[in-house]
Each structure stands twice: as structure tokens, then as C-alpha cells.
Amino acid sequence: MGAHLVVINTEAEQDFIIQQLNKTFSYFLGLSDPQGNGNWQWIDQTPYKENVRFWHQNEPNFSAEECASIVFWDERGWGWNDVFCDSKRKSICEMKKIYL
């Protein structure tokens, strides 16, 4: 069906998504930095926009953490965090609308 990890381009998308999430889990996003050099890219090749940033303060902070997740931190609320790609997390996927 062509689904992939979610791509978040706007604050409205982020707001809609977080309403569906459980605060006790973190979730992989379709955003990664495969070379660990700060060159973040979306899985669907959508351009990563520096101005659309929902990273928690001081994130991303470790070049070996090459995947992005969305996580709820009590003192900060929802935001993005760089994480190890082989860590265990939930996933948020998206796909284009289909007509049956």
C-alpha cells in the first residue's frame, strides 16, 4: 500500500499527530541522519526545513543517534529527540489516501 514512517512538515500536522499518541511511549518519525553529520532527511525525500523544527531543547545532541522520535517529557511536553535507530519504540506511519 506504500506506507512509510510519518513526515511532519507543519505545526498543524504535529498537533494532530500528538493528539493520537500515548504519553508513556516514544515513536519513530520518518526523519534520519544516516551519516551522523547533521544532514537530517525525510524518508519520502521531502526537503527537511530548518524552520520547521520541533526538537526538544538541545536536541539533536549526539551524532551516533541517527534516527528521530517524538517523545513527551513532563517538563517540556511533546518534542523530537534523536535516538539510536535500533532502539525499541513505537512507530507512526502514513500513506496516501486510497479510494476503494
XYZ file of C-alpha atoms in Angstrom:
100
model
C 0.000 0.000 0.000
C 3.016 2.338 0.074
C 3.085 3.332 3.753
C 6.175 4.756 5.456
C 7.143 6.394 8.732
C 5.415 9.740 9.213
C 6.778 13.001 7.814
C 5.856 16.153 9.767
C 6.070 19.413 7.832
C 3.829 21.780 9.764
C 2.808 22.609 13.299
C -0.771 21.634 12.404
C 0.396 18.140 11.416
C 2.382 17.813 14.624
C -0.604 18.980 16.702
C -2.922 16.465 15.013
C -0.480 13.591 15.488
C 0.247 14.210 19.164
C -3.470 14.095 19.950
C -3.401 10.438 18.887
C -0.351 9.422 20.950
C 0.148 7.894 24.388
C 2.495 9.966 26.565
C 4.129 6.848 28.016
C 5.706 5.856 24.669
C 8.061 7.429 22.177
C 7.533 6.970 18.455
C 9.860 6.807 15.459
C 9.469 9.515 12.834
C 10.484 9.214 9.191
C 13.462 11.507 9.819
C 17.059 10.321 9.952
C 20.655 11.471 9.731
C 22.272 8.361 8.204
C 25.794 9.802 8.115
C 25.605 11.310 11.612
C 26.703 14.702 10.269
C 23.605 16.796 10.991
C 22.174 16.347 7.487
C 18.656 15.265 8.504
C 16.410 13.910 5.757
C 12.841 12.715 5.480
C 12.135 9.157 4.330
C 9.934 10.358 1.442
C 12.597 12.811 0.218
C 10.524 15.819 1.332
C 13.052 18.603 1.966
C 13.956 18.936 5.638
C 13.186 22.522 6.576
C 15.338 24.023 9.289
C 12.498 26.404 10.168
C 10.071 23.529 10.840
C 11.748 22.313 13.969
C 10.057 20.612 16.833
C 13.197 19.312 18.523
C 13.326 19.370 22.293
C 15.790 21.946 23.608
C 19.424 20.901 22.983
C 18.370 18.192 20.516
C 19.647 16.670 18.335
C 22.664 16.209 20.554
C 24.579 13.029 19.659
C 25.800 12.201 16.142
C 25.601 8.422 16.738
C 21.842 8.789 17.306
C 20.814 8.857 13.659
C 17.022 8.474 13.913
C 14.361 10.830 15.225
C 11.500 10.125 17.593
C 8.701 12.147 19.087
C 8.504 11.864 22.859
C 6.634 13.502 25.746
C 8.829 14.868 28.532
C 6.938 16.086 31.605
C 8.813 19.369 31.862
C 8.712 20.134 28.122
C 5.722 18.369 26.574
C 5.947 16.760 23.123
C 9.056 17.221 21.016
C 11.605 15.479 18.847
C 14.636 13.626 20.154
C 17.494 11.966 18.300
C 17.729 8.270 19.203
C 19.597 5.124 18.212
C 17.915 3.561 15.184
C 17.965 0.080 16.737
C 16.201 1.183 19.934
C 12.733 -0.161 20.692
C 9.968 2.376 20.058
C 6.512 2.583 18.606
C 6.105 3.811 15.023
C 3.802 6.301 13.339
C 3.160 5.526 9.687
C 1.354 7.372 6.932
C 0.135 6.553 3.455
C -1.598 8.343 0.640
C -5.381 8.279 0.618
C -6.770 5.429 -1.448
C -10.216 5.032 -2.926
C -11.932 1.649 -2.807
